[in-house]
CSV table of C-alpha atoms in Angstrom, one decimal:
chain,number,residue,atom,x,y,z
I,1,MET,CA,20.1,-9.2,15.3
I,2,SER,CA,23.9,-9.6,14.7
I,3,LYS,CA,25.5,-7.2,12.4
I,4,VAL,CA,27.5,-9.9,10.9
I,5,VAL,CA,25.4,-11.8,8.4
I,6,PHE,CA,26.5,-15.4,7.5
I,7,CYS,CA,25.9,-16.4,4.0
I,8,ILE,CA,27.5,-18.4,1.2
I,9,GLY,CA,29.3,-16.3,-1.1
I,10,SER,CA,31.0,-13.0,-0.8
I,11,ILE,CA,28.5,-11.2,-3.0
I,12,ALA,CA,25.5,-12.4,-1.0
I,13,LEU,CA,27.4,-11.5,2.2
I,14,VAL,CA,27.7,-7.6,1.0
I,15,LEU,CA,24.0,-7.5,-0.2
I,16,LEU,CA,22.7,-8.8,3.1
I,17,SER,CA,24.9,-6.5,5.1
I,18,ILE,CA,23.7,-3.5,3.2
I,19,ALA,CA,20.1,-4.8,3.8
I,20,CYS,CA,20.6,-5.0,7.6
I,21,GLY,CA,22.4,-1.8,7.9
I,22,ALA,CA,25.9,-3.3,8.6
I,23,VAL,CA,27.6,-1.0,6.2
I,24,ASP,CA,28.0,2.4,7.8
I,25,GLU,CA,29.4,4.0,4.9
I,26,LEU,CA,26.2,4.2,3.1
I,27,LYS,CA,24.8,7.7,4.0
I,28,GLU,CA,23.1,8.5,0.7
I,29,SER,CA,19.5,9.4,1.0
I,30,SER,CA,18.6,8.0,-2.5
I,31,TRP,CA,16.5,4.7,-2.8
I,32,GLU,CA,19.4,3.1,-4.5
I,33,LYS,CA,21.3,3.1,-1.3
I,34,GLU,CA,18.6,2.9,1.3
I,35,HIS,CA,19.1,0.2,3.9
I,36,CYS,CA,17.3,-1.0,7.1
I,37,ASP,CA,19.6,0.0,10.0
I,38,THR,CA,18.9,-2.3,12.9
I,39,THR,CA,21.4,-0.4,15.0
I,40,GLN,CA,19.1,2.3,15.4
I,41,ARG,CA,15.9,2.7,17.6
I,42,LEU,CA,12.8,4.9,17.3
I,43,GLU,CA,11.5,6.8,20.4
I,44,SER,CA,7.8,5.7,19.5
I,45,PHE,CA,6.1,3.4,16.9
I,46,SER,CA,3.3,4.6,14.9
I,47,VAL,CA,0.5,2.3,14.1
I,48,LEU,CA,1.8,1.9,10.5
I,49,ASP,CA,5.1,0.9,12.0
I,50,LEU,CA,3.5,-1.9,13.8
I,51,VAL,CA,1.1,-3.1,11.1
I,52,LEU,CA,3.2,-3.0,7.9
I,53,PRO,CA,5.2,-6.2,8.6
I,54,PHE,CA,2.0,-8.2,8.7
I,55,SER,CA,0.2,-6.3,5.9
I,56,GLN,CA,0.4,-9.1,3.3
I,57,ALA,CA,-0.8,-11.8,5.5
I,58,ASP,CA,-3.9,-12.5,3.2
I,59,THR,CA,-4.0,-16.2,4.2
I,60,LEU,CA,-4.5,-15.2,7.9
I,61,LYS,CA,-7.4,-13.0,6.7
I,62,GLU,CA,-9.1,-15.9,4.9
I,63,ALA,CA,-8.6,-18.1,8.0
I,64,LEU,CA,-10.7,-15.6,10.1
I,65,THR,CA,-14.3,-17.2,10.7
I,66,SER,CA,-16.0,-14.3,12.5
I,67,VAL,CA,-15.3,-10.5,12.5
I,68,PRO,CA,-12.5,-9.9,15.1
I,69,GLN,CA,-11.6,-7.2,17.5
I,70,ILE,CA,-8.1,-5.9,17.1
I,71,PHE,CA,-6.3,-4.7,20.2
I,72,VAL,CA,-3.0,-2.8,20.1
I,73,THR,CA,-0.5,-1.6,22.8
I,74,THR,CA,3.1,-0.7,23.1
I,75,ILE,CA,5.7,-1.4,25.7
I,76,LYS,CA,8.2,1.3,26.7
I,77,ASN,CA,10.7,1.1,29.7
I,78,GLY,CA,9.1,-2.0,30.8
I,79,GLN,CA,5.7,-0.5,31.0
I,80,VAL,CA,2.7,-1.6,29.1
I,81,GLN,CA,0.8,1.4,27.6
I,82,PRO,CA,-3.0,1.2,27.7
I,83,TRP,CA,-4.8,-1.0,25.2
I,84,LYS,CA,-6.6,0.5,22.1
I,85,ALA,CA,-9.1,-1.6,20.2
I,86,LEU,CA,-11.3,-1.5,17.2
I,87,THR,CA,-13.8,-3.7,15.2
I,88,ALA,CA,-16.2,-3.3,12.3
I,89,PRO,CA,-19.8,-4.5,11.5
I,90,SER,CA,-18.6,-6.8,8.8
I,91,PHE,CA,-15.2,-7.7,7.0
I,92,GLN,CA,-16.4,-5.1,4.5
I,93,GLY,CA,-17.5,-2.5,7.1
I,94,GLN,CA,-16.0,0.7,8.3
I,95,PRO,CA,-13.9,0.1,11.4
I,96,TYR,CA,-14.6,2.2,14.7
I,97,GLU,CA,-12.9,2.3,17.9
I,98,LEU,CA,-14.1,0.3,20.8
I,99,LYS,CA,-15.0,1.7,24.3
I,100,LEU,CA,-13.0,-0.6,26.5
I,101,PRO,CA,-14.9,-2.0,29.7
I,102,GLN,CA,-12.3,-1.0,32.3
I,103,ALA,CA,-11.6,2.9,33.1
I,104,SER,CA,-7.9,1.9,33.3
I,105,PHE,CA,-7.9,1.2,29.6
I,106,THR,CA,-9.3,4.7,28.6
I,107,VAL,CA,-6.9,6.1,26.2
I,108,ASP,CA,-6.7,8.9,23.4
I,109,THR,CA,-8.9,7.8,20.3
I,110,LEU,CA,-7.3,6.3,17.3
I,111,SER,CA,-7.1,8.5,14.2
I,112,ASN,CA,-9.3,7.4,11.1
I,113,LEU,CA,-6.2,6.4,9.1
I,114,ASP,CA,-4.9,4.3,12.3
I,115,LEU,CA,-8.1,2.5,12.3
I,116,THR,CA,-7.8,2.0,8.4
I,117,TYR,CA,-4.2,0.4,8.9
I,118,LEU,CA,-5.2,-1.8,11.7
I,119,TRP,CA,-8.4,-3.0,10.2
I,120,SER,CA,-6.4,-3.9,7.0
I,121,LEU,CA,-5.6,-7.2,9.1
I,122,ALA,CA,-9.0,-8.3,8.8
I,123,ASP,CA,-10.8,-6.3,6.1
I,124,ARG,CA,-11.8,-8.0,2.8
I,125,TYR,CA,-12.1,-5.0,0.5
I,126,ASP,CA,-11.3,-6.1,-3.1
I,127,TYR,CA,-11.3,-2.4,-4.0
I,128,PRO,CA,-8.4,-0.5,-2.2
I,129,TYR,CA,-10.5,2.7,-2.8
I,130,LEU,CA,-13.0,1.4,-0.3
I,131,ARG,CA,-10.2,1.1,2.3
I,132,TYR,CA,-9.4,4.9,1.9
I,133,GLU,CA,-12.8,6.2,0.7
I,134,SER,CA,-12.8,9.1,3.4
I,135,ILE,CA,-9.7,10.5,1.9
I,136,LEU,CA,-10.0,9.5,-1.7
I,137,LYS,CA,-13.9,10.5,-2.3
I,138,SER,CA,-13.2,14.1,-3.0
I,139,VAL,CA,-10.2,13.4,-5.3
I,140,ARG,CA,-12.4,10.9,-7.2
I,141,ASP,CA,-15.1,13.3,-7.4
I,142,SER,CA,-12.7,15.8,-9.2
I,143,PHE,CA,-11.5,13.1,-11.5
I,144,LEU,CA,-15.0,12.0,-12.5
I,145,VAL,CA,-15.9,15.7,-13.2
I,146,LYS,CA,-12.9,16.1,-15.2
I,147,ARG,CA,-13.3,12.9,-17.1
I,148,ASP,CA,-17.0,13.5,-17.9
I,149,ALA,CA,-16.4,17.1,-19.2
I,150,MET,CA,-13.6,15.7,-21.5
I,151,MET,CA,-15.9,13.1,-22.9
I,152,GLN,CA,-18.6,15.9,-23.5
I,153,ALA,CA,-16.0,18.0,-25.2
I,154,TYR,CA,-14.9,15.2,-27.4
I,155,LEU,CA,-18.5,14.3,-28.5
I,156,SER,CA,-19.2,18.0,-29.4
I,157,GLN,CA,-16.4,17.9,-31.8
I,158,PHE,CA,-16.9,14.4,-33.1
I,159,PRO,CA,-20.7,13.7,-32.6
I,160,HIS,CA,-20.6,10.8,-35.1
I,161,TYR,CA,-18.7,8.7,-32.6
I,162,LYS,CA,-19.8,7.3,-29.2
I,163,LEU,CA,-17.9,6.7,-26.0
I,164,ARG,CA,-18.1,3.9,-23.5
I,165,VAL,CA,-16.3,3.7,-20.1
I,166,GLN,CA,-14.9,0.1,-20.2
I,167,SER,CA,-13.2,0.2,-16.8
I,168,ASP,CA,-13.2,2.6,-13.8
I,169,LEU,CA,-12.7,1.2,-10.3
I,170,ARG,CA,-10.7,-2.1,-10.5
I,171,GLY,CA,-10.3,-4.7,-7.7
I,172,SER,CA,-6.9,-6.0,-6.4
I,173,GLY,CA,-7.7,-9.6,-7.8
I,174,LYS,CA,-8.3,-8.1,-11.4
I,175,GLN,CA,-5.2,-6.0,-11.3
I,176,LYS,CA,-3.2,-9.1,-10.4
I,177,ARG,CA,-4.6,-10.9,-13.2
I,178,HIS,CA,-3.8,-8.0,-15.6
I,179,LEU,CA,-0.2,-8.2,-14.3
I,180,THR,CA,-0.1,-12.1,-14.9
I,181,MET,CA,-1.5,-11.7,-18.4
I,182,GLY,CA,0.8,-8.8,-19.4
I,183,LYS,CA,-1.9,-6.3,-19.5
I,184,SER,CA,0.0,-4.2,-16.9
I,185,VAL,CA,3.4,-4.0,-15.6
I,186,SER,CA,2.5,-2.8,-12.0
I,187,PRO,CA,0.7,-4.6,-9.3
I,188,LEU,CA,-1.0,-1.2,-8.4
I,189,SER,CA,-3.0,1.0,-10.6
I,190,GLN,CA,-4.7,4.3,-10.1
I,191,HIS,CA,-7.9,2.2,-11.2
I,192,GLN,CA,-7.7,0.6,-7.7
I,193,PHE,CA,-8.0,4.1,-6.1
I,194,GLY,CA,-10.9,5.3,-8.3
I,195,LEU,CA,-8.6,7.6,-10.3
I,196,ALA,CA,-8.4,6.1,-13.8
I,197,SER,CA,-10.8,5.0,-16.5
I,198,ASP,CA,-10.4,3.0,-19.7
I,199,ILE,CA,-12.7,4.7,-22.4
I,200,ALA,CA,-13.4,3.1,-25.8
I,201,ILE,CA,-14.4,5.2,-28.9
I,202,LEU,CA,-17.1,3.5,-30.9
I,203,SER,CA,-18.1,3.9,-34.6
I,204,ARG,CA,-21.3,2.0,-35.7
I,205,GLY,CA,-20.9,-0.2,-32.6
I,206,ARG,CA,-17.3,-1.3,-33.1
I,207,GLN,CA,-14.5,-0.1,-31.0
I,208,LEU,CA,-11.8,2.0,-32.9
I,209,GLN,CA,-8.3,0.8,-32.4
I,210,ASN,CA,-6.2,3.2,-34.2
I,211,ILE,CA,-4.1,5.1,-31.5
I,212,THR,CA,-4.6,8.3,-33.4
I,213,HIS,CA,-8.3,8.6,-32.4
I,214,TYR,CA,-7.1,8.2,-28.7
I,215,LYS,CA,-4.3,10.6,-29.0
I,216,THR,CA,-6.8,13.4,-30.1
I,217,PHE,CA,-9.3,12.3,-27.5
I,218,LEU,CA,-7.4,11.4,-24.3
I,219,GLY,CA,-4.1,12.8,-25.2
I,220,GLN,CA,-5.0,16.4,-26.5
I,221,ILE,CA,-8.5,17.0,-25.1
I,222,GLY,CA,-7.6,15.1,-21.8
I,223,ARG,CA,-4.7,17.4,-21.5
I,224,GLN,CA,-6.9,20.5,-21.4
I,225,TYR,CA,-8.4,18.9,-18.3
I,226,SER,CA,-5.0,18.2,-16.7
I,227,LEU,CA,-5.4,14.3,-17.1
I,228,THR,CA,-2.7,12.0,-18.0
I,229,TRP,CA,-3.1,9.8,-21.2
I,230,GLY,CA,-1.8,6.3,-20.9
I,231,GLY,CA,-0.6,6.5,-24.6
I,232,ASN,CA,2.3,8.6,-23.1
I,233,PHE,CA,3.3,6.1,-20.6
I,234,LEU,CA,7.1,5.3,-20.7
I,235,GLY,CA,7.0,1.6,-20.0
I,236,PHE,CA,3.6,0.3,-21.0
I,237,VAL,CA,1.5,2.2,-23.7
I,238,ASP,CA,-2.1,2.1,-22.7
I,239,PRO,CA,-4.0,3.9,-25.6
I,240,ASN,CA,-7.5,4.1,-24.0
I,241,HIS,CA,-6.5,4.8,-20.5
I,242,ILE,CA,-6.8,8.2,-18.6
I,243,GLN,CA,-5.8,9.0,-15.1
I,244,PHE,CA,-5.9,11.8,-12.6
I,245,PHE,CA,-2.2,11.9,-11.5
I,246,ALA,CA,0.8,11.8,-13.8
I,247,ASN,CA,2.2,8.7,-12.1
I,248,SER,CA,2.5,7.0,-8.9
I,249,ALA,CA,5.1,9.3,-7.4
I,250,GLU,CA,2.8,12.2,-7.8
I,251,LEU,CA,0.0,10.3,-6.4
I,252,LEU,CA,2.0,9.6,-3.3
I,253,ALA,CA,3.0,13.1,-3.1
I,254,ASN,CA,-0.4,14.1,-2.9
I,255,ILE,CA,-1.8,11.3,-1.0
I,256,PRO,CA,0.9,9.9,1.4
I,257,ALA,CA,-1.4,7.7,3.2
I,258,LEU,CA,-1.2,5.4,0.2
I,259,ARG,CA,2.3,4.4,1.0
I,260,PHE,CA,0.8,1.6,3.0
I,261,GLU,CA,-0.3,0.0,-0.2
I,262,TYR,CA,3.0,0.6,-2.1
I,263,GLU,CA,5.4,-0.6,0.5
I,264,ALA,CA,4.5,-4.4,0.0
I,265,TYR,CA,5.7,-4.0,-3.5
I,266,GLY,CA,9.1,-2.3,-3.0
I,267,ARG,CA,11.0,-5.3,-4.0
I,268,TYR,CA,9.0,-5.8,-7.0
I,269,PHE,CA,9.6,-2.3,-8.3
I,270,LYS,CA,13.3,-2.5,-7.5
I,271,ASN,CA,13.8,-5.7,-9.3
I,272,ARG,CA,11.9,-4.2,-12.4
I,273,VAL,CA,14.3,-1.2,-12.4
I,274,GLN,CA,17.3,-3.5,-12.2
I,275,ALA,CA,16.0,-5.8,-14.9
I,276,MET,CA,15.0,-3.1,-17.5
I,277,THR,CA,18.4,-1.3,-16.8
I,278,ALA,CA,20.3,-4.6,-17.4
I,279,ALA,CA,18.3,-4.9,-20.6
I,280,GLY,CA,19.2,-1.5,-21.7
I,281,LYS,CA,15.8,-0.1,-21.3
I,282,ALA,CA,16.3,2.3,-18.2
I,283,ALA,CA,14.3,5.0,-19.8
I,284,LYS,CA,11.2,2.9,-19.8
I,285,VAL,CA,11.4,2.9,-15.8
I,286,GLU,CA,11.7,6.4,-15.1
I,287,ASP,CA,8.3,6.5,-13.5
I,288,THR,CA,9.2,3.6,-11.5
I,289,LYS,CA,12.4,5.3,-10.2
I,290,ALA,CA,10.4,8.4,-9.3
I,291,LEU,CA,8.1,6.2,-7.3
I,292,LEU,CA,10.9,4.4,-5.4
I,293,ALA,CA,12.3,7.9,-4.7
I,294,ALA,CA,8.9,9.1,-3.3
I,295,LEU,CA,8.7,6.0,-1.2
I,296,HIS,CA,12.2,6.5,0.2
I,297,GLN,CA,11.3,10.1,1.3
I,298,LEU,CA,8.1,8.9,3.0
I,299,HIS,CA,9.6,6.0,5.0
I,300,LYS,CA,13.0,7.4,5.7
I,301,GLY,CA,13.4,7.5,9.5
I,302,HIS,CA,10.6,5.1,9.9
I,303,ALA,CA,10.5,1.4,11.0
I,304,CYS,CA,11.5,-1.2,8.7
I,305,VAL,CA,12.0,-5.0,8.8
I,306,CYS,CA,15.4,-6.4,8.0
I,307,ASP,CA,15.3,-9.0,5.2
I,308,THR,CA,17.3,-11.7,7.1
I,309,LEU,CA,16.4,-13.4,10.4
I,310,ALA,CA,13.5,-11.1,10.5
I,311,GLU,CA,10.9,-13.3,12.2
I,312,ARG,CA,11.5,-14.3,15.7
I,313,PRO,CA,9.9,-16.5,18.3
I,314,THR,CA,7.1,-14.9,20.2
I,315,SER,CA,8.3,-14.4,23.7
I,316,LEU,CA,6.7,-15.3,27.0
I,317,LEU,CA,6.2,-11.9,27.8
I,318,MET,CA,4.0,-11.4,24.6
I,319,ARG,CA,1.9,-14.4,25.6
I,320,ASN,CA,1.4,-13.1,29.1
I,321,LEU,CA,0.3,-9.8,27.7
I,322,ALA,CA,-2.4,-11.8,25.7
I,323,LEU,CA,-3.7,-13.1,29.1
I,324,GLU,CA,-3.7,-9.5,30.5
I,325,ALA,CA,-5.7,-8.3,27.4
I,326,THR,CA,-8.7,-10.5,28.4
I,327,LYS,CA,-9.4,-7.8,31.1
I,328,ALA,CA,-9.9,-5.5,28.2
I,329,GLY,CA,-12.3,-8.0,26.4
I,330,TYR,CA,-9.8,-9.8,24.3
I,331,GLN,CA,-10.9,-13.3,23.2
I,332,SER,CA,-8.1,-15.4,22.0
I,333,GLY,CA,-10.1,-17.6,19.5
I,334,ARG,CA,-11.7,-14.4,17.8
I,335,ASP,CA,-9.5,-11.5,18.2
I,336,ILE,CA,-6.0,-10.1,16.9
I,337,LEU,CA,-3.4,-8.7,19.2
I,338,ILE,CA,-0.6,-6.2,17.9
I,339,ILE,CA,2.2,-5.5,20.3
I,340,GLY,CA,5.0,-3.1,19.7
I,341,ASN,CA,7.9,-3.3,22.0
I,342,LEU,CA,10.2,-0.3,22.1
I,343,ASP,CA,12.6,-2.0,24.5
I,344,LEU,CA,13.3,-4.8,22.1
I,345,HIS,CA,12.5,-2.9,19.0
I,346,THR,CA,9.9,-5.5,17.8
I,347,THR,CA,6.4,-5.7,16.7
I,348,SER,CA,4.3,-9.1,17.3
I,349,LEU,CA,1.2,-10.4,16.1
I,350,ILE,CA,-1.0,-12.9,17.9
I,351,HIS,CA,-3.7,-14.3,15.7
I,352,PRO,CA,-6.8,-16.3,16.5
I,353,THR,CA,-5.6,-19.2,14.3
I,354,GLY,CA,-2.9,-19.6,16.7
I,355,VAL,CA,-0.3,-18.0,14.6
I,356,GLN,CA,2.2,-15.9,16.3
I,357,LYS,CA,4.7,-13.6,14.6
I,358,THR,CA,7.4,-11.3,16.0
I,359,PHE,CA,9.7,-9.2,13.8
I,360,ARG,CA,12.7,-7.1,14.8
I,361,LEU,CA,12.6,-3.7,13.4
I,362,GLY,CA,15.2,-1.2,12.3
I,363,VAL,CA,15.1,2.2,10.8
I,364,TRP,CA,15.2,3.0,7.2
I,365,GLN,CA,18.2,5.1,6.3
């Protein structure tokens, strides 16, 4: 990709140059100044580097008519590395690595997290928790123990009231509806990871609405169990909400694997900070700034896709590799190929629907 970005208007030119790493003077490490430097190269790609550019291709998932196998390889110094492959019993099933038919394809095993990231190209979990259950279960169990103990403590002090858990695990579809309806200001919630609950206080069968009741219940008693009350949220007060981590930045600090879920919304979070700051409400997005800072620390030095001229035609080499992959059991009408090319610094996807995508990668600075 040329370091000269052609665009109408000088302001747009500067913004696009920053995004593509053409301004060498930007050396700050803060998220405000981060940029994707396409002059830099990585010595190796992680599975996350290869999958992230395609992670939001939900329409491609929906187009799959049968459970695929996913094959992945990299090219370095002109040499194609041995293929790795995985599948699952169903779109909602847990992925596992395949033993490929030819001895020449035998490789080190994929990690469970690599399997999770790769299978995200095909999985149909509405609950993100299910995607990461192996690493979230113990944290969720701890949250539920604290939540239930908090509820018992409240009822022992206020026995004339009853409590009802209104919302616990929440699917991505429902969270999107909450965002659209103004019931949330974030496309991601700790509900989706099984680490939040909405709890109603009932008196004679009717839900109490006065925030004072919830301040006592979730704010004061909840704090005794190190839980965070939604009534203290900076940008969106949520009185009957309780969660395990103080905010998304703390969540990522403790469970960095969830970076995969947040990266897709980086632009949304930046736009929100800019809009709220311009409106004189910067104090309401301090948690969002902390999240962006956490994301920056996690992806700095890793692969990124430049915003401009990112998608490229899939080369003849990639299509020839697809033919070669048939020796490992690849079926073009069913399976997905992911190919990282370190020589060209690209990642490519070849999909059974016929879609082929290639992105040139830079390095987050």
